[in-house]
Coordinates of C-alpha atoms in Angstrom, one line a residue:
M1 CA 27.2 26.7 -1.1
K2 CA 24.7 25.7 1.6
L3 CA 22.9 22.6 2.8
I4 CA 19.5 21.9 1.4
R5 CA 16.5 22.4 3.6
H6 CA 15.0 19.1 2.4
M7 CA 17.3 17.3 4.7
I8 CA 15.8 15.1 7.4
F9 CA 17.8 13.7 10.3
V10 CA 16.7 10.5 12.0
D11 CA 18.0 9.1 15.3
A12 CA 19.1 5.5 14.6
D13 CA 21.1 4.5 17.6
A14 CA 23.5 6.0 20.1
E15 CA 26.2 6.2 17.5
T16 CA 24.4 6.7 14.2
K17 CA 22.2 9.2 12.5
L18 CA 20.3 8.6 9.3
V19 CA 20.2 11.6 6.8
I20 CA 17.5 11.6 4.2
N21 CA 17.6 13.8 1.1
S22 CA 13.9 14.1 0.5
L23 CA 14.5 15.9 -2.9
Y24 CA 16.3 12.9 -4.4
G25 CA 15.0 10.1 -2.2
T26 CA 18.4 9.0 -0.9
M27 CA 19.5 8.0 2.6
D28 CA 22.9 8.0 4.3
E29 CA 24.4 6.9 7.6
V30 CA 26.6 9.4 9.5
D31 CA 28.4 9.1 12.8
L32 CA 28.0 11.6 15.6
N33 CA 31.1 13.7 14.6
T34 CA 29.8 14.1 11.1
Y35 CA 26.3 14.9 12.4
S36 CA 27.9 17.6 14.6
I37 CA 29.5 19.2 11.6
L38 CA 26.3 19.0 9.6
S39 CA 24.3 20.6 12.4
S40 CA 26.8 23.5 12.6
W41 CA 26.6 24.0 8.8
R42 CA 22.8 24.1 8.6
A43 CA 22.8 27.7 9.8
L44 CA 25.4 28.8 7.3
E45 CA 24.6 30.5 4.0
N46 CA 28.0 29.8 2.6
I47 CA 29.9 26.7 3.9
T48 CA 33.7 27.0 4.1
P49 CA 35.5 23.7 5.1
V50 CA 38.3 24.4 7.5
N51 CA 40.2 21.1 7.4
D52 CA 40.7 17.9 5.4
T53 CA 37.8 16.1 7.2
E54 CA 35.4 18.8 6.5
Q55 CA 36.6 19.1 2.9
T56 CA 36.0 15.4 2.3
L57 CA 32.5 15.6 3.8
Y58 CA 31.8 18.7 1.7
N59 CA 32.8 16.8 -1.5
I60 CA 30.6 13.9 -0.6
L61 CA 27.6 16.1 0.2
Q62 CA 28.0 17.8 -3.2
Q63 CA 28.1 14.4 -5.0
R64 CA 25.0 13.3 -3.0
G65 CA 22.9 16.4 -3.8
Y66 CA 22.9 17.9 -0.4
L67 CA 24.4 21.2 -1.4
I68 CA 22.8 24.1 -3.4
E69 CA 23.8 27.7 -4.1
N70 CA 20.7 29.2 -2.5
D71 CA 17.1 28.7 -1.5
A72 CA 15.9 29.7 -4.9
E73 CA 17.9 26.9 -6.5
E74 CA 16.4 24.4 -4.1
M75 CA 12.8 25.5 -4.8
A76 CA 13.6 25.4 -8.5
I77 CA 14.7 21.8 -8.1
K78 CA 11.5 20.9 -6.2
N79 CA 9.3 22.8 -8.6
G80 CA 10.9 20.8 -11.5
I81 CA 10.0 17.6 -9.8
L82 CA 6.5 18.7 -9.1
E83 CA 6.1 19.9 -12.7
S84 CA 7.1 16.4 -14.0
L85 CA 4.7 14.7 -11.5
R86 CA 1.9 17.2 -12.3
D87 CA 2.3 16.6 -16.0
F88 CA 2.3 12.8 -15.6
H89 CA -0.8 12.9 -13.4
A90 CA -2.6 15.2 -15.7
E91 CA -1.9 12.9 -18.6
E92 CA -3.0 9.8 -16.5
K93 CA -6.0 11.3 -14.8
G94 CA -8.5 10.5 -17.5
K95 CA -7.0 7.1 -18.2
Y96 CA -8.7 4.5 -16.0
R97 CA -6.3 1.6 -16.2
G98 CA -7.7 -0.1 -13.1
L99 CA -11.4 -0.7 -12.2
T100 CA -12.7 -2.3 -9.0
I101 CA -16.2 -3.8 -9.2
I102 CA -17.9 -4.3 -5.9
M103 CA -20.2 -7.1 -7.0
T104 CA -22.2 -6.9 -3.7
Y105 CA -21.7 -5.8 -0.1
D106 CA -23.3 -9.0 1.0
C107 CA -21.0 -11.6 2.6
N108 CA -21.3 -15.2 3.8
F109 CA -18.7 -14.6 6.6
K110 CA -19.0 -12.7 9.8
C111 CA -15.5 -11.6 10.7
P112 CA -15.2 -9.6 13.9
Y113 CA -12.7 -7.1 12.5
C114 CA -14.3 -6.4 9.1
F115 CA -13.7 -2.8 8.3
E116 CA -16.9 -2.5 6.2
G117 CA -19.0 -2.9 9.3
E118 CA -22.7 -2.8 8.6
T119 CA -22.4 -2.4 4.9
N120 CA -22.7 -6.2 4.4
K121 CA -26.4 -5.9 5.3
R122 CA -26.9 -4.3 1.9
K123 CA -27.7 -7.1 -0.4
N124 CA -27.9 -5.6 -3.9
V125 CA -25.9 -7.2 -6.7
M126 CA -24.4 -5.5 -9.7
T127 CA -26.6 -5.5 -12.8
S128 CA -25.5 -5.9 -16.4
E129 CA -26.5 -2.3 -17.0
M130 CA -24.3 -1.1 -14.1
I131 CA -21.3 -3.2 -15.4
D132 CA -21.8 -1.7 -18.8
A133 CA -21.9 1.8 -17.4
A134 CA -18.7 1.2 -15.4
L135 CA -16.9 -0.2 -18.4
N136 CA -18.0 2.9 -20.4
I137 CA -16.1 5.1 -18.0
T138 CA -12.8 3.3 -18.5
G139 CA -13.0 2.9 -22.2
D140 CA -10.0 1.4 -24.0
D141 CA -7.4 2.3 -21.3
L142 CA -8.5 -0.4 -18.9
E143 CA -5.8 -2.9 -18.1
A144 CA -7.1 -4.8 -15.1
I145 CA -10.3 -5.4 -13.1
L146 CA -10.4 -6.1 -9.4
L147 CA -13.5 -8.0 -8.0
F148 CA -14.2 -7.0 -4.5
G149 CA -17.1 -6.9 -2.0
G150 CA -18.5 -7.8 0.6
E151 CA -17.7 -11.1 -1.0
P152 CA -17.5 -11.1 -4.8
L153 CA -17.7 -14.9 -5.3
L154 CA -21.1 -15.9 -4.1
P155 CA -23.8 -18.0 -5.8
Q156 CA -25.9 -14.9 -6.4
T157 CA -23.1 -13.0 -8.0
R158 CA -22.1 -15.8 -10.5
P159 CA -24.4 -14.7 -13.3
M160 CA -22.9 -11.2 -13.3
V161 CA -19.3 -12.5 -12.9
E162 CA -20.0 -14.6 -16.0
Y163 CA -21.4 -11.6 -17.8
L164 CA -18.4 -9.5 -17.0
F165 CA -15.9 -12.2 -18.1
E166 CA -17.7 -12.6 -21.4
K167 CA -17.8 -8.8 -21.9
K168 CA -14.1 -8.3 -21.0
A169 CA -12.6 -11.6 -21.8
G170 CA -9.1 -10.2 -22.7
I171 CA -8.6 -8.2 -19.6
S172 CA -6.5 -9.2 -16.5
Y173 CA -8.5 -9.9 -13.3
N174 CA -7.6 -9.8 -9.7
I175 CA -10.0 -11.0 -7.0
I176 CA -10.1 -10.2 -3.2
T177 CA -12.2 -13.1 -1.8
N178 CA -12.7 -15.0 1.4
G179 CA -12.1 -18.1 -0.7
Y180 CA -15.1 -20.1 0.4
Y181 CA -16.5 -20.6 -3.1
L182 CA -13.2 -20.8 -5.1
E183 CA -13.8 -24.4 -6.0
E184 CA -17.3 -23.6 -7.3
F185 CA -16.0 -20.7 -9.4
A186 CA -12.8 -22.6 -10.7
D187 CA -14.4 -23.5 -14.0
L188 CA -15.2 -19.9 -14.6
L189 CA -11.9 -18.5 -13.5
T190 CA -10.0 -20.7 -16.0
T191 CA -11.7 -18.8 -18.8
V192 CA -9.9 -15.5 -18.1
N193 CA -6.5 -14.2 -17.3
V194 CA -6.3 -14.1 -13.5
G195 CA -3.4 -12.0 -12.3
C196 CA -3.8 -13.0 -8.7
I197 CA -6.5 -14.2 -6.2
F198 CA -6.1 -12.7 -2.7
V199 CA -7.4 -15.1 0.0
T200 CA -7.2 -14.5 3.7
L201 CA -6.2 -17.3 6.1
D202 CA -5.8 -16.1 9.7
G203 CA -3.4 -18.5 11.3
D204 CA -3.7 -22.2 11.8
E205 CA -7.0 -24.0 11.4
E206 CA -8.2 -23.4 14.9
T207 CA -7.4 -19.7 14.9
H208 CA -8.8 -19.1 11.5
N209 CA -12.1 -20.9 12.2
R210 CA -12.5 -18.8 15.3
R211 CA -11.9 -15.5 13.5
R212 CA -13.2 -16.2 10.0
C213 CA -16.2 -18.5 10.2
L214 CA -19.5 -18.5 8.2
A215 CA -22.3 -16.2 9.4
N216 CA -23.9 -19.3 10.9
G217 CA -20.7 -20.1 12.8
E218 CA -19.6 -23.1 10.7
P219 CA -15.8 -23.5 10.0
T220 CA -14.2 -22.5 6.7
Y221 CA -10.5 -23.4 6.8
Q222 CA -10.5 -26.7 5.0
K223 CA -13.0 -25.7 2.3
I224 CA -10.8 -22.6 1.5
L225 CA -7.7 -24.7 1.2
S226 CA -9.5 -27.1 -1.1
G227 CA -10.3 -24.2 -3.4
V228 CA -6.8 -22.8 -3.2
R229 CA -5.4 -26.2 -4.3
V230 CA -7.9 -26.3 -7.3
C231 CA -6.8 -22.8 -8.3
L232 CA -3.1 -23.7 -8.1
E233 CA -3.7 -26.9 -10.1
N234 CA -5.2 -24.7 -12.8
K235 CA -2.1 -22.3 -12.7
I236 CA -4.1 -19.5 -11.1
P237 CA -1.8 -17.4 -8.8
I238 CA -2.8 -17.2 -5.1
K239 CA -1.6 -14.7 -2.5
I240 CA -2.5 -15.8 1.0
R241 CA -3.1 -12.8 3.3
S242 CA -3.0 -13.0 7.1
N243 CA -4.0 -10.4 9.6
V244 CA -1.6 -10.7 12.6
K245 CA -1.8 -9.5 16.1
E246 CA 1.0 -7.9 18.0
G247 CA 3.5 -10.6 19.2
K248 CA 2.0 -13.3 16.8
T249 CA 4.1 -12.7 13.7
E250 CA 6.2 -15.8 14.3
L251 CA 3.1 -17.8 14.4
G252 CA 1.9 -16.3 11.2
L253 CA 5.3 -17.1 9.5
D254 CA 5.1 -20.6 10.8
V255 CA 1.7 -21.1 9.2
Q256 CA 3.0 -19.6 5.9
N257 CA 6.0 -22.0 5.9
K258 CA 3.6 -25.0 6.4
L259 CA 1.4 -23.8 3.6
A260 CA 4.4 -23.2 1.3
E261 CA 5.6 -26.7 2.0
R262 CA 2.1 -28.1 1.5
F263 CA 1.8 -26.4 -1.9
K264 CA 5.5 -26.4 -2.9
A265 CA 4.8 -28.2 -6.2
Y266 CA 3.2 -24.9 -7.4
G267 CA 6.3 -22.7 -6.9
D268 CA 5.9 -19.0 -7.4
L269 CA 2.1 -19.4 -8.0
L270 CA 1.7 -19.1 -4.2
S271 CA 2.9 -16.0 -2.4
F272 CA 2.1 -14.3 1.0
Q273 CA 1.2 -11.1 2.6
T274 CA 1.0 -10.4 6.3
T275 CA -0.7 -7.2 7.5
T276 CA -1.5 -5.6 10.8
M277 CA -5.0 -5.6 12.3
M278 CA -7.2 -2.7 11.4
G279 CA -7.6 -0.2 14.2
Y280 CA -4.0 -0.6 15.6
T281 CA -2.2 2.5 16.9
D282 CA 1.0 3.6 15.1
K283 CA 3.1 2.1 17.9
Q284 CA 1.3 -1.3 17.6
K285 CA 1.7 -1.2 13.8
N286 CA 5.4 -0.4 14.1
D287 CA 6.0 -3.3 16.5
V288 CA 4.1 -5.8 14.2
I289 CA 5.9 -4.5 11.1
T290 CA 9.2 -4.8 12.8
E291 CA 8.4 -8.4 13.8
M292 CA 7.3 -9.1 10.2
F293 CA 10.6 -7.6 8.9
G294 CA 12.7 -9.6 11.3
A295 CA 11.0 -12.7 10.2
V296 CA 12.1 -12.3 6.5
L297 CA 15.6 -10.8 7.0
Q298 CA 17.4 -14.0 6.1
Y299 CA 16.0 -13.7 2.5
D300 CA 17.2 -11.4 -0.2
K301 CA 15.0 -8.3 -0.9
H302 CA 13.2 -9.9 -3.9
E303 CA 12.3 -12.9 -1.8
R304 CA 11.1 -10.7 1.1
M305 CA 8.5 -9.3 -1.3
Q306 CA 7.3 -12.8 -2.1
K307 CA 7.2 -13.7 1.6
N308 CA 5.3 -10.5 2.6
S309 CA 4.4 -7.9 0.0
A310 CA 3.0 -5.6 2.7
L311 CA 6.6 -4.6 3.4
G312 CA 6.7 -2.8 0.1
A313 CA 3.5 -0.9 0.7
M314 CA 5.0 1.8 3.0
N315 CA 6.5 5.2 2.2
P316 CA 9.3 5.2 -0.4
I317 CA 12.3 5.4 1.9
V318 CA 11.0 2.6 4.3
S319 CA 10.1 0.4 1.3
A320 CA 13.6 0.9 -0.2
L321 CA 15.2 -0.2 3.0
S322 CA 12.9 -3.2 3.7
V323 CA 12.5 -4.7 0.2
G324 CA 14.7 -2.7 -2.1
K325 CA 12.0 -0.8 -3.9
R326 CA 13.1 2.1 -6.1
V327 CA 12.4 5.4 -4.5
Q328 CA 9.9 7.5 -6.5
P329 CA 8.6 10.9 -5.4
L330 CA 5.0 11.1 -4.6
Y331 CA 2.5 13.6 -5.9
S332 CA -0.4 12.0 -4.0
F333 CA -0.5 9.4 -1.2
C334 CA -1.5 6.3 -3.1
Y335 CA -3.3 4.8 -6.1
A336 CA -6.7 6.1 -4.7
H337 CA -5.7 9.6 -6.0
E338 CA -4.7 8.4 -9.5
N339 CA -6.2 6.4 -12.3
K340 CA -8.2 3.7 -10.5
I341 CA -11.8 3.8 -9.4
A342 CA -14.3 1.4 -7.6
V343 CA -17.9 1.1 -8.4
D344 CA -20.7 -0.4 -6.2
P345 CA -24.2 -1.8 -6.9
Y346 CA -25.8 1.4 -5.7
G347 CA -24.3 3.6 -8.4
N348 CA -21.5 5.1 -6.3
I349 CA -17.8 5.7 -7.3
Y350 CA -15.1 5.3 -4.7
T351 CA -11.3 5.5 -5.1
C352 CA -10.1 3.7 -1.9
L353 CA -11.2 0.2 -0.9
V354 CA -11.3 1.2 2.8
T355 CA -13.9 3.9 2.0
V356 CA -16.4 1.7 0.0
G357 CA -20.0 1.9 1.3
K358 CA -19.3 4.8 3.6
N359 CA -21.5 7.9 3.4
G360 CA -19.6 11.1 2.5
M361 CA -16.6 9.2 1.1
E362 CA -17.9 8.8 -2.5
A363 CA -16.0 10.4 -5.3
G364 CA -19.2 10.6 -7.3
I365 CA -21.8 8.5 -9.0
Y366 CA -21.6 6.5 -12.3
Y367 CA -25.1 5.3 -12.6
P368 CA -27.5 6.3 -14.0
E369 CA -25.2 9.1 -15.1
I370 CA -21.7 10.1 -14.3
Q371 CA -21.1 12.9 -11.8
Y372 CA -17.8 13.6 -10.0
K373 CA -17.3 15.5 -6.8
E374 CA -14.5 18.1 -6.8
N375 CA -13.9 17.7 -3.0
S376 CA -12.8 14.0 -3.0
I377 CA -9.8 11.8 -2.6
K378 CA -9.6 11.4 -6.3
N379 CA -8.6 15.1 -6.8
R380 CA -6.3 15.3 -3.8
N381 CA -2.5 15.9 -4.3
I382 CA 0.3 18.0 -2.8
D383 CA -0.3 20.8 -5.2
K384 CA -3.8 21.2 -3.7
I385 CA -2.7 21.1 -0.1
P386 CA -1.1 24.5 0.8
E387 CA 0.8 23.1 3.8
C388 CA 2.5 20.5 1.5
R389 CA 4.0 22.8 -1.1
E390 CA 7.1 23.7 1.0
C391 CA 7.1 20.8 3.4
I392 CA 10.3 18.8 3.4
Y393 CA 8.4 15.5 3.8
S394 CA 5.8 16.0 1.0
L395 CA 7.6 14.1 -1.8
L396 CA 7.9 11.2 0.5
C397 CA 4.3 11.1 1.7
G398 CA 2.1 12.7 -0.9
G399 CA 0.0 14.6 1.7
G400 CA -0.6 11.5 3.9
C401 CA -3.6 9.2 4.0
P402 CA -6.9 11.2 3.9
I403 CA -8.7 8.4 5.7
R404 CA -7.1 9.6 8.9
L405 CA -8.6 13.1 8.6
R406 CA -10.9 13.9 11.5
D407 CA -13.8 14.8 9.1
Y408 CA -14.2 14.6 5.4
S409 CA -15.7 18.0 4.7
D410 CA -12.4 19.1 3.1
Y411 CA -10.0 16.5 1.7
F412 CA -7.4 19.1 0.8
R413 CA -5.7 19.1 4.1
P414 CA -2.5 17.3 5.1
V415 CA -2.2 14.2 7.3
C416 CA 1.3 14.4 8.8
T417 CA 1.3 11.8 11.5
S418 CA 1.9 8.8 9.3
I419 CA 5.0 10.0 7.5
R420 CA 6.6 11.3 10.7
N421 CA 5.8 8.1 12.4
Q422 CA 7.3 5.9 9.6
I423 CA 10.4 8.1 9.2
H424 CA 11.2 8.8 12.9
H425 CA 9.9 5.7 14.6
L426 CA 9.5 2.8 12.2
L427 CA 12.5 3.4 10.0
P428 CA 15.0 3.3 12.9
K429 CA 13.5 0.0 14.0
L430 CA 13.9 -1.6 10.6
Y431 CA 17.4 0.0 10.1
L432 CA 18.6 -1.5 13.4
A433 CA 17.1 -4.9 12.6
E434 CA 18.9 -4.9 9.2
K435 CA 22.1 -3.7 10.8
A436 CA 22.0 -6.4 13.5
H437 CA 21.4 -9.0 10.8
R438 CA 24.3 -7.8 8.7
Q439 CA 26.6 -8.0 11.7
K440 CA 25.4 -11.5 12.6
V441 CA 26.0 -12.7 9.0
T442 CA 29.5 -11.2 8.8
A443 CA 30.6 -12.2 12.4

């Protein structure tokens, strides 16, 4: 038997290598002596252990799925995985379980880091006809609706929010909002099943008011907290999101702890998510994520997700290490390629929230009639990207995030930088932080 090709070695520290089996989504630690044996075996078509140490290693490798008879067997295994993923995605493709409705691109805030840029100058609001058209796409498969913007909860959007809630009273709703008008919308929000409201608070009151003020410069912090309290009192779950700068993670955690204490009477209704600033380099993101990870190491993996759900939004191997998520092979990079769509008040369809309002990134139009583009994020998967078919990373990355393509004339190209960064640079940082924590606890 021989070693599989889908075997990724990662430098952890001076004494340890991490070995990832990207066919089965497993990861193992090996010392340098074991690594030396594995390195010599990689060139062999038929491994023959020569001593007890090698025989023991050989047996473990066989148990862990690192050995195959030949390359054809390995490709048959991968093709079997791909076939299952392909069938599942084909079955799910026409079932729109999630719908994002961009009520308007208009916004009452003027945040300096807003990724939507100039789109908030577009003031149109969804109409009842557009809402009906969007709901007709999803049919009976719809399970949840996300309200997004711009800012979805504004005085001018309330009539259409009311219309939607009456039209789909039994559906689950999530809302990404700046939180300024939560109190004014509370009576309406109690009439439907709200899964979660995502509200951004960037640091303490002074920091937040500097970065997330009204368009006229007035502060927002206290009004947002008042709305958060009203929602929690009405048993509406709130997730407080924070965008943190490099070296400021501890400050963000301190603010979270104070808010958790302030609203402790509401228990698990309040959770948190800390994310990196848009536009950061991979190195900056790695440093911030490592800081975020270190800040929650004392909690068990379930509690880490409550403290910061962003730690579970990375590639499967990294998320397994950080928060214990089950490793699942990827057919495409994220939900944007699957069974969720976003619609805006200009008749456009998008699949990724980061792309909304951007020319050339539409997946099609839904109003006045439905038309889909073939060349779009929606149709992108590792079957359609030639470079991914035999790549040993592909089941861990799903082709990478297409937003990072240099141009969008062809979505069926790989983006390899993210997975290689997360596997070879971020993963070792988190592994060493976890290892140091374990040693400290057992000392």
